[in-house]
């Protein structure tokens, strides 16, 4: 009877999930080698790349909106900070003057270059990693500054305030006076990007263009899951359910809200850096509030308060909009050739209808508040109950 | 012993407490009865640090609690069961209990106390993996009490534990209160159900519009004519 309160074989199940993650990474690595950009199936790789960017963005937004109950809409702003930080600090010196063609570049430093001068090829990878982490840290730092005044607000007021800050960040990055750093409203390019990521073993070149973003997203999401399942995560959920009761339990509201906000923004910054390296350009005008809404949509579709839901939601969203429904815009869909109907924009009509249907039939998103592991557990329990 | 001396508290211009004096001796059940808006909940919230006092003092075993942060007050061994239960509806029963032990670091002790709470409330053990929001009102009240017990309090303050519960369930809750008290926890109980509360309590106070108007043992107040008329409906 007493054992009932403990997770059944939680150690064993964490090993199983660890092995599953490893197998998934190995599969992505393998696919990276066999599917070349000229292949028809390369769409799958694009979906994996963009999907992992959005998955991390959605999971980090879910940490804030779903688990802590802070309705914030500033995600695009923090992703922008991440994308620019990453881009600025990985542009090689040879390309810098062509990128900053109208300005005199102020930051003449590139992490991959600096590290590879010392450590060789391994330094390039380390430099990219450092730039990604710095991207997250800067986003988290800005989140901290913004959070000081803004986190006192609740629900819709918080949403409006964070939305406003995201727009301000975008405007500041496009400001001509900051041109020497941000290149004004011009785009940043030529920095370290996934399409160039390769691993040289002897004579063979191993492609890493999908593996790297998937790996970064996986590691980051695992960290967020660990946080959610820790005492901190439990405190976040308590704050979401009832602030007064949480405070009465001794939970420091301001501190926990700030932790959730900065951690969420850190990973938003990381996903912004990933977006830059996947798209191989960074431009402030891409990070509009529409991007925040897109991510919010993925979170809602997957289920607010479910990490696996956010991941599933974002991959489905990216796959549908980039791949499966593409035909609706270009004339032929599912073998039906109707260029009159399947024109530019029709995809969005169908997409909106699908989203409405999903929301109608899955009120709490695809996963609700469950995780994939919960599905297996409840099934096991049912099987046990039937056996008794 | 908890001592409240000349406590004044105001809410946005309204004076909720006007010089309250009250004592809660160790290992007793003390009840505070009064009509709606008399300031009962305000008093509890002030003691637990959720509301700031204007003047006066609240001491526990000689230590001043006014101005102390909430977590420090909890660490002194004072826990509160808030009004209307306020369980964390989207967390499981077990997670709710663990949140109750949020400030504690001893994992083995926490696990032991979860077992202890399950012994007090076997219903909670049956439902340990259920979301707290799916429990019935009575079970939620049990959970709220269990959650407060998880901080291992020496003094437990309860704000209307009988609110909105069936008479039979209320009886069960009061039995539990006595059981907890037998195990050495001092209880400060706020109630509108004056009959039940006075029968259970060792000491009782009557609070009216922010002032203590009567006090004595539970039995004394139970036979007091003024109390009978105002709170017992006789």
XYZ file of C-alpha atoms in Angstrom:
622
model
C 0.000 0.000 0.000
C 2.789 2.401 0.863
C 4.656 1.795 -2.357
C 1.655 3.056 -4.266
C 2.726 6.647 -3.673
C 6.019 6.284 -5.428
C 6.504 6.390 -9.144
C 6.650 2.890 -10.562
C 10.283 2.290 -11.502
C 10.987 5.968 -12.073
C 14.694 5.259 -12.471
C 14.025 2.676 -15.125
C 11.642 4.931 -17.012
C 14.125 7.819 -16.987
C 16.702 5.464 -18.494
C 14.213 4.461 -21.176
C 13.505 8.094 -22.064
C 17.243 8.830 -22.083
C 17.846 6.002 -24.553
C 14.903 7.140 -26.676
C 16.372 10.646 -26.892
C 19.776 9.203 -27.866
C 18.149 7.038 -30.543
C 16.284 10.067 -31.897
C 19.490 12.108 -32.074
C 21.280 9.241 -33.811
C 18.449 8.993 -36.337
C 18.654 12.728 -37.076
C 22.423 12.437 -37.484
C 21.947 9.550 -39.899
C 19.267 11.383 -41.904
C 21.606 14.355 -42.095
C 24.116 12.188 -43.968
C 21.754 10.506 -46.442
C 19.295 13.282 -47.340
C 21.043 15.900 -49.462
C 19.560 19.346 -50.161
C 18.788 18.213 -53.718
C 16.706 15.293 -52.436
C 12.905 15.596 -52.591
C 12.704 14.516 -48.946
C 14.884 17.449 -47.887
C 11.632 19.107 -46.797
C 11.764 16.727 -43.818
C 15.128 18.186 -42.804
C 13.841 21.738 -43.152
C 10.913 20.838 -40.917
C 13.260 19.258 -38.369
C 15.469 22.367 -38.360
C 12.734 24.969 -38.118
C 10.619 22.710 -35.962
C 13.349 22.427 -33.351
C 13.745 26.228 -33.297
C 10.027 26.706 -32.735
C 9.802 23.760 -30.355
C 12.332 25.379 -28.032
C 10.599 28.758 -28.370
C 7.219 27.184 -27.596
C 8.510 25.141 -24.664
C 10.175 28.193 -23.140
C 7.009 30.228 -23.618
C 5.047 27.409 -22.013
C 7.315 27.558 -18.986
C 6.103 31.107 -18.439
C 2.525 31.060 -19.735
C 1.610 27.474 -18.998
C 3.481 26.540 -15.846
C 3.837 29.853 -14.054
C 0.619 31.402 -15.323
C 2.295 34.639 -16.413
C 0.674 35.670 -19.642
C 3.591 37.318 -21.406
C 3.777 38.197 -25.088
C 7.348 39.416 -25.317
C 8.845 36.284 -26.777
C 9.714 37.643 -30.228
C 11.649 40.475 -28.578
C 13.854 38.111 -26.603
C 14.350 35.885 -29.638
C 15.467 38.960 -31.539
C 18.051 39.796 -28.897
C 19.287 36.209 -29.107
C 19.422 36.180 -32.897
C 21.337 39.461 -33.118
C 23.771 38.570 -30.346
C 24.553 35.293 -32.016
C 24.877 36.831 -35.471
C 27.051 39.782 -34.420
C 29.499 37.616 -32.524
C 29.951 34.968 -35.198
C 30.516 37.111 -38.302
C 34.069 36.362 -39.485
C 36.325 39.416 -39.853
C 36.730 38.806 -43.589
C 32.997 39.246 -44.178
C 32.356 42.013 -41.679
C 32.883 44.990 -43.946
C 30.565 43.586 -46.640
C 27.850 42.949 -44.051
C 28.136 46.385 -42.471
C 28.348 48.132 -45.817
C 26.767 51.412 -44.644
C 28.364 51.542 -41.216
C 31.703 51.223 -39.549
C 31.299 47.979 -37.603
C 31.836 48.596 -33.904
C 32.121 45.021 -32.686
C 35.044 43.371 -34.411
C 35.072 40.095 -32.594
C 33.923 36.637 -33.551
C 33.863 33.792 -31.070
C 34.312 30.929 -33.586
C 37.252 32.780 -35.149
C 38.899 33.657 -31.862
C 38.606 30.120 -30.512
C 39.641 28.401 -33.736
C 42.821 30.508 -33.822
C 43.763 28.884 -30.532
C 42.197 25.435 -30.699
C 41.748 24.700 -34.384
C 38.477 23.253 -35.767
C 37.181 22.286 -32.303
C 37.406 25.977 -31.427
C 34.869 26.849 -34.113
C 32.288 24.576 -32.507
C 33.116 25.945 -29.067
C 32.818 29.502 -30.407
C 29.372 28.788 -31.809
C 28.332 27.288 -28.477
C 29.643 30.290 -26.538
C 27.828 32.660 -28.892
C 24.577 30.714 -28.397
C 24.927 30.832 -24.616
C 25.784 34.530 -24.722
C 22.652 35.061 -26.832
C 20.594 33.425 -24.102
C 22.328 35.349 -21.321
C 21.752 38.727 -22.964
C 18.078 37.910 -23.522
C 17.825 36.843 -19.875
C 19.555 40.055 -18.752
C 17.075 42.225 -20.656
C 14.248 40.091 -19.285
C 15.534 40.784 -15.784
C 15.551 44.546 -16.367
C 12.096 44.485 -17.942
C 10.796 42.078 -15.322
C 11.627 44.353 -12.391
C 8.749 46.743 -13.111
C 6.542 44.568 -15.314
C 6.178 41.378 -13.264
C 4.064 43.227 -10.719
C 1.312 43.267 -13.322
C -1.190 40.502 -13.817
C -2.777 38.688 -16.777
C -3.771 40.980 -19.652
C -1.868 43.963 -18.273
C 1.312 41.908 -18.217
C 0.580 40.724 -21.763
C 0.225 44.293 -23.047
C 3.319 45.522 -21.238
C 5.542 42.693 -22.490
C 4.148 43.039 -25.996
C 5.052 46.722 -25.868
C 8.577 45.993 -24.694
C 9.099 43.484 -27.494
C 8.097 46.121 -30.037
C 10.400 48.673 -28.392
C 13.298 46.225 -28.579
C 12.610 45.713 -32.270
C 12.470 49.455 -32.909
C 15.731 50.026 -31.026
C 17.529 47.333 -33.008
C 16.409 48.961 -36.253
C 17.527 52.416 -35.135
C 20.060 53.881 -37.576
C 22.152 55.380 -34.753
C 22.903 51.848 -33.524
C 23.947 50.869 -37.032
C 27.592 50.175 -36.158
C 26.390 47.406 -33.845
C 23.075 46.173 -35.269
C 23.546 47.206 -38.901
C 20.400 49.348 -38.582
C 17.450 48.048 -40.515
C 19.708 46.056 -42.845
C 20.052 42.351 -42.351
C 22.981 40.517 -40.820
C 24.436 37.644 -42.807
C 27.564 35.593 -43.450
C 27.747 34.453 -39.829
C 28.142 30.847 -38.682
C 25.100 28.994 -40.018
C 23.906 25.416 -39.900
C 24.264 24.794 -43.618
C 28.028 25.174 -43.149
C 28.285 22.974 -40.045
C 30.423 19.988 -40.914
C 32.508 17.497 -39.054
C 35.646 16.335 -40.815
C 36.771 12.841 -39.965
C 39.752 12.033 -42.129
C 38.579 12.557 -45.695
C 34.846 12.209 -45.102
C 32.799 15.277 -44.310
C 29.862 14.627 -42.006
C 26.962 17.036 -42.420
C 25.608 18.518 -39.187
C 23.165 21.093 -40.515
C 20.084 19.473 -38.960
C 21.797 17.653 -36.138
C 23.132 20.813 -34.449
C 19.822 22.687 -34.051
C 18.035 19.487 -33.024
C 20.761 18.788 -30.469
C 20.663 22.308 -28.988
C 16.854 22.194 -28.779
C 16.897 18.728 -27.194
C 19.426 19.651 -24.530
C 17.609 22.917 -23.755
C 14.211 21.230 -23.521
C 15.625 18.565 -21.205
C 16.932 21.340 -18.933
C 13.500 23.014 -18.916
C 11.794 19.689 -18.150
C 14.198 19.143 -15.248
C 13.366 22.612 -13.955
C 9.615 22.031 -14.273
C 9.885 18.756 -12.340
C 12.007 20.272 -9.590
C 10.795 22.029 -6.440
C 10.983 25.278 -8.401
C 8.653 23.897 -11.042
C 6.200 22.829 -8.392
C 6.337 26.309 -6.903
C 5.677 27.822 -10.372
C 2.581 25.667 -10.768
C 1.421 26.585 -7.269
C 1.733 30.286 -8.165
C -0.279 29.647 -11.330
C -3.066 27.895 -9.424
C -3.367 30.260 -6.465
C -0.999 33.117 -5.715
C -2.312 33.806 -2.231
C -2.134 30.195 -1.138
C 1.332 29.872 -2.673
C 2.468 32.912 -0.721
C 0.994 31.435 2.457
C 3.122 28.330 1.870
C 6.205 30.532 2.013
C 6.857 30.794 -1.715
C 8.469 34.114 -2.600
C 6.245 35.275 -5.459
C 8.461 38.019 -6.875
C 11.559 35.826 -6.852
C 9.919 32.820 -8.488
C 8.190 34.894 -11.140
C 11.542 36.490 -11.950
C 13.266 33.094 -12.161
C 10.599 31.794 -14.517
C 10.706 34.956 -16.628
C 14.496 35.076 -17.006
C 14.871 31.332 -17.636
C 12.102 31.451 -20.219
C 13.754 34.437 -21.887
C 17.164 32.762 -21.768
C 15.830 29.901 -23.850
C 13.893 32.311 -26.063
C 17.259 33.936 -26.755
C 18.810 30.548 -27.512
C 15.968 29.736 -29.910
C 16.484 33.134 -31.533
C 20.154 32.275 -32.060
C 19.085 28.936 -33.534
C 16.680 30.709 -35.831
C 19.496 32.926 -37.074
C 21.795 29.977 -37.742
C 19.055 27.987 -39.500
C 17.795 30.851 -41.697
C 21.367 32.158 -42.113
C 20.111 35.752 -41.855
C 19.033 37.898 -38.925
C 16.736 40.823 -39.479
C 14.791 42.696 -36.830
C 11.738 43.115 -39.048
C 11.187 39.321 -38.927
C 10.650 39.352 -35.189
C 7.245 41.000 -35.171
C 4.590 40.315 -32.597
C 3.054 37.997 -35.209
C 5.902 35.616 -34.400
C 4.911 35.639 -30.731
C 1.334 34.816 -31.712
C 2.542 31.968 -33.893
C 4.461 30.510 -30.972
C 1.506 31.067 -28.659
C -0.648 29.206 -31.179
C 1.725 26.237 -31.064
C 1.608 26.247 -27.263
C -2.187 26.384 -27.248
C -2.496 23.720 -29.954
C -0.191 21.395 -28.049
C -1.790 22.099 -24.705
C -0.966 24.847 -22.231
C 1.031 23.291 -19.435
C 2.372 20.329 -21.424
C 5.967 20.352 -22.624
C 5.495 17.418 -24.988
C 2.380 19.170 -26.254
C 4.399 22.268 -27.153
C 6.961 20.158 -28.998
C 4.290 18.228 -30.892
C 2.371 21.433 -31.584
C 5.358 23.220 -33.047
C 6.499 20.340 -35.257
C 2.952 19.846 -36.567
C 2.619 23.581 -37.150
C 5.913 23.864 -38.995
C 5.347 20.667 -40.981
C 1.862 21.754 -42.029
C 2.801 25.286 -42.986
C 6.150 24.478 -44.632
C 5.509 21.106 -46.190
C 2.180 19.272 -46.134
C -0.006 22.201 -47.109
C 2.467 23.820 -49.507
C 0.536 22.420 -52.465
C -2.440 24.564 -51.564
C -0.430 27.599 -52.581
C 1.197 26.233 -55.685
C -1.604 24.633 -57.688
C -1.488 20.901 -56.905
C -2.601 19.359 -53.635
C -3.127 15.641 -52.997
C -3.015 15.053 -56.727
C -5.779 17.549 -57.423
C -4.646 20.131 -59.924
C -6.688 23.298 -59.507
C -4.532 26.357 -60.053
C -7.642 28.546 -59.919
C -8.383 27.701 -56.272
C -4.991 26.615 -54.950
C -3.368 30.003 -55.184
C -1.219 32.105 -52.932
C -2.934 32.498 -49.575
C -5.310 29.562 -49.865
C -3.031 27.558 -47.599
C -3.681 30.012 -44.778
C -7.438 29.637 -45.203
C -7.215 25.855 -44.889
C -4.735 26.189 -42.062
C -7.033 28.439 -40.062
C -9.916 26.005 -40.531
C -7.752 23.102 -39.321
C -6.737 25.079 -36.248
C -10.367 25.888 -35.469
C -11.298 22.222 -35.779
C -8.422 21.156 -33.516
C -9.361 23.729 -30.883
C -13.033 22.714 -31.039
C -12.350 19.028 -30.558
C -9.382 19.314 -28.228
C -10.481 22.042 -25.852
C -7.253 21.884 -23.891
C -4.962 21.331 -26.860
C -3.736 18.055 -28.255
C -2.085 16.912 -25.037
C -4.066 18.877 -22.471
C -1.841 19.016 -19.426
C -0.489 15.528 -19.888
C 2.961 14.512 -21.046
C 3.802 11.621 -23.324
C 5.092 9.657 -20.328
C 1.699 10.089 -18.604
C -0.009 8.300 -21.473
C 2.116 5.219 -20.888
C 1.707 5.380 -17.138
C -2.071 5.547 -17.177
C -2.162 2.625 -19.584
C 0.072 0.594 -17.299
C -2.132 1.414 -14.337
C -5.253 0.403 -16.219
C -3.628 -2.879 -17.202
C -2.725 -3.499 -13.580
C -6.239 -2.700 -12.435
C -7.675 -5.136 -14.960
C -5.320 -7.863 -13.839
C -6.319 -7.613 -10.199
C 2.427 31.202 23.153
C 1.067 33.611 20.589
C 0.265 37.041 21.913
C -1.529 39.770 20.008
C -1.409 43.181 21.638
C -3.356 46.275 20.649
C -3.295 45.344 16.959
C -4.586 47.874 14.447
C -4.992 46.994 10.772
C -6.551 49.084 7.998
C -7.573 48.126 4.489
C -7.756 51.069 2.118
C -9.203 53.469 4.664
C -11.375 50.925 6.437
C -10.230 50.069 9.933
C -10.586 46.308 10.057
C -8.966 45.733 13.439
C -9.091 48.339 16.213
C -6.864 47.325 19.055
C -7.222 43.555 19.266
C -5.763 41.737 22.263
C -5.611 37.978 22.182
C -3.607 35.080 23.624
C -3.174 31.595 22.276
C -1.508 29.389 24.912
C 0.495 26.397 23.720
C -1.252 23.080 22.957
C -4.733 24.553 23.292
C -7.549 24.955 20.806
C -8.520 28.605 20.678
C -11.447 29.766 18.633
C -12.407 33.168 17.372
C -16.041 33.675 16.437
C -17.734 36.658 14.904
C -20.030 37.790 12.141
C -18.986 38.416 8.542
C -16.736 41.439 8.290
C -15.820 41.408 11.969
C -12.145 41.152 11.020
C -11.487 37.494 11.789
C -9.733 36.669 8.547
C -7.805 39.933 8.676
C -6.415 38.944 12.038
C -5.205 35.577 10.731
C -3.735 37.114 7.615
C -1.915 39.700 9.701
C -0.432 37.039 11.972
C 0.742 35.008 8.983
C 2.272 38.085 7.343
C 0.000 38.343 4.300
C -1.379 41.697 5.507
C 0.628 44.530 7.017
C -0.334 45.869 10.425
C -0.655 49.567 11.191
C 0.406 49.350 14.808
C 0.510 46.940 17.697
C 2.448 43.743 18.136
C 2.169 40.044 17.475
C 4.689 37.914 19.328
C 5.223 34.202 19.201
C 7.262 32.782 22.067
C 8.593 36.282 22.618
C 9.578 36.955 18.996
C 7.976 39.860 17.184
C 6.233 38.702 13.996
C 5.134 42.078 12.641
C 7.464 43.037 9.805
C 8.860 39.533 9.483
C 8.631 38.075 5.939
C 6.081 35.299 5.416
C 8.628 32.526 5.031
C 10.323 33.471 8.307
C 6.961 33.426 10.094
C 6.333 29.955 8.669
C 9.741 28.881 9.910
C 8.715 29.921 13.415
C 6.171 27.103 13.148
C 3.028 29.002 12.274
C 0.996 27.613 9.376
C -2.306 28.737 7.950
C -5.203 26.931 6.304
C -6.659 29.731 4.201
C -10.336 30.477 3.873
C -12.102 28.643 1.052
C -9.484 25.866 1.044
C -7.455 27.280 -1.849
C -5.821 24.009 -2.826
C -3.707 24.007 -5.991
C -6.331 22.560 -8.313
C -4.045 21.543 -11.173
C -1.515 19.779 -8.989
C -1.939 16.269 -7.655
C -2.779 15.640 -4.021
C 0.781 14.572 -3.379
C 2.249 17.640 -5.074
C -0.028 19.823 -2.945
C 1.373 18.190 0.167
C 4.936 18.661 -1.070
C 4.284 22.375 -1.654
C 3.174 22.523 1.969
C 6.676 21.422 2.908
C 8.213 23.953 0.523
C 10.518 25.560 3.076
C 11.794 22.264 4.452
C 14.923 20.617 3.146
C 14.866 17.219 4.905
C 13.614 14.838 2.235
C 13.273 11.841 4.536
C 11.282 13.884 7.050
C 8.979 15.172 4.318
C 8.300 11.641 3.096
C 7.558 10.575 6.665
C 5.155 13.450 7.160
C 3.339 12.641 3.922
C 2.752 9.176 5.390
C 1.575 10.841 8.597
C -0.921 13.033 6.741
C -2.160 9.979 4.842
C -2.685 8.246 8.170
C -4.770 11.182 9.382
C -6.680 11.322 6.101
C -6.820 7.886 4.452
C -9.041 9.403 1.753
C -6.105 11.501 0.551
C -3.906 8.455 0.156
C -6.512 6.860 -2.097
C -6.464 9.992 -4.217
C -2.772 10.813 -4.055
C -2.353 10.893 -7.869
C -5.569 12.750 -8.522
C -5.671 16.435 -9.376
C -6.754 18.391 -6.312
C -9.425 20.136 -8.387
C -11.251 16.841 -8.876
C -11.683 16.257 -5.131
C -14.941 16.942 -3.317
C -15.224 19.967 -1.030
C -14.625 17.897 2.079
C -11.608 16.176 0.599
C -10.207 19.532 -0.499
C -10.542 20.786 3.063
C -8.708 17.709 4.290
C -6.012 18.432 1.734
C -5.774 22.061 2.833
C -5.316 20.923 6.432
C -2.830 18.246 5.410
C -0.890 20.759 3.329
C -0.594 23.100 6.315
C 0.533 20.199 8.514
C 3.357 19.468 6.060
C 5.324 22.453 7.342
C 5.323 20.709 10.754
C 3.672 23.664 12.505
C 3.545 24.214 16.240
C 0.615 26.551 15.737
C -1.956 25.974 13.038
C -4.408 28.709 12.131
C -7.581 27.683 10.327
C -9.890 30.069 8.576
C -13.433 28.669 8.518
C -12.684 25.028 7.804
C -16.412 24.194 7.852
C -17.277 26.659 5.070
C -19.692 25.118 2.568
C -19.438 21.581 3.889
C -22.208 19.139 4.848
C -22.835 18.754 8.628
C -21.452 15.234 8.671
C -18.259 16.310 6.941
C -17.933 19.257 9.322
C -18.104 16.832 12.216
C -15.277 14.836 10.672
C -13.175 17.966 10.221
C -13.617 18.930 13.871
C -12.645 15.438 14.981
C -9.481 15.829 12.956
C -8.820 19.210 14.565
C -9.015 17.581 17.984
C -6.774 14.751 16.828
C -4.165 17.173 15.523
C -4.326 19.048 18.814
C -3.831 15.811 20.757
C -0.643 15.296 18.773
C 0.665 18.543 20.213
C -0.273 21.216 17.675
C -1.797 24.429 18.974
C -4.859 25.421 16.966
C -6.282 28.876 16.360
C -9.661 28.391 14.737
C -11.889 30.923 13.079
C -15.488 29.849 12.722
C -18.955 31.019 11.859
C -20.259 27.670 13.029
C -20.113 28.924 16.627
C -21.812 25.916 18.150
C -19.265 23.426 16.861
C -16.339 25.722 17.453
C -17.200 26.541 21.074
C -17.749 22.882 21.891
C -14.325 22.040 20.524
C -12.353 24.963 21.889
C -10.564 25.371 25.206
C -10.609 29.131 24.928
C -12.795 31.387 22.852
C -12.904 35.009 21.763
C -15.728 36.966 20.219
C -14.709 39.562 17.649
C -17.135 42.344 16.678
C -16.302 45.111 14.194
C -12.611 44.849 14.837
C -12.707 44.587 18.597
C -12.723 41.675 21.041
C -15.958 41.987 23.003
C -15.997 38.750 24.977
C -13.621 36.004 25.947
C -13.561 32.969 28.176
C -13.499 29.201 27.975
C -15.510 27.493 25.266
C -18.081 26.257 27.757
C -18.473 29.707 29.329
C -19.242 31.376 26.039
C -21.535 28.543 25.039
C -23.781 29.392 27.992
C -23.411 33.157 27.651
C -26.756 34.797 26.878
C -25.342 37.406 24.492
C -23.448 34.778 22.522
C -26.493 32.546 22.428
C -28.604 35.336 20.985
C -26.077 36.585 18.462
C -24.306 33.434 17.268
C -26.182 30.350 18.339
C -29.623 31.449 17.201
C -31.420 30.746 20.443
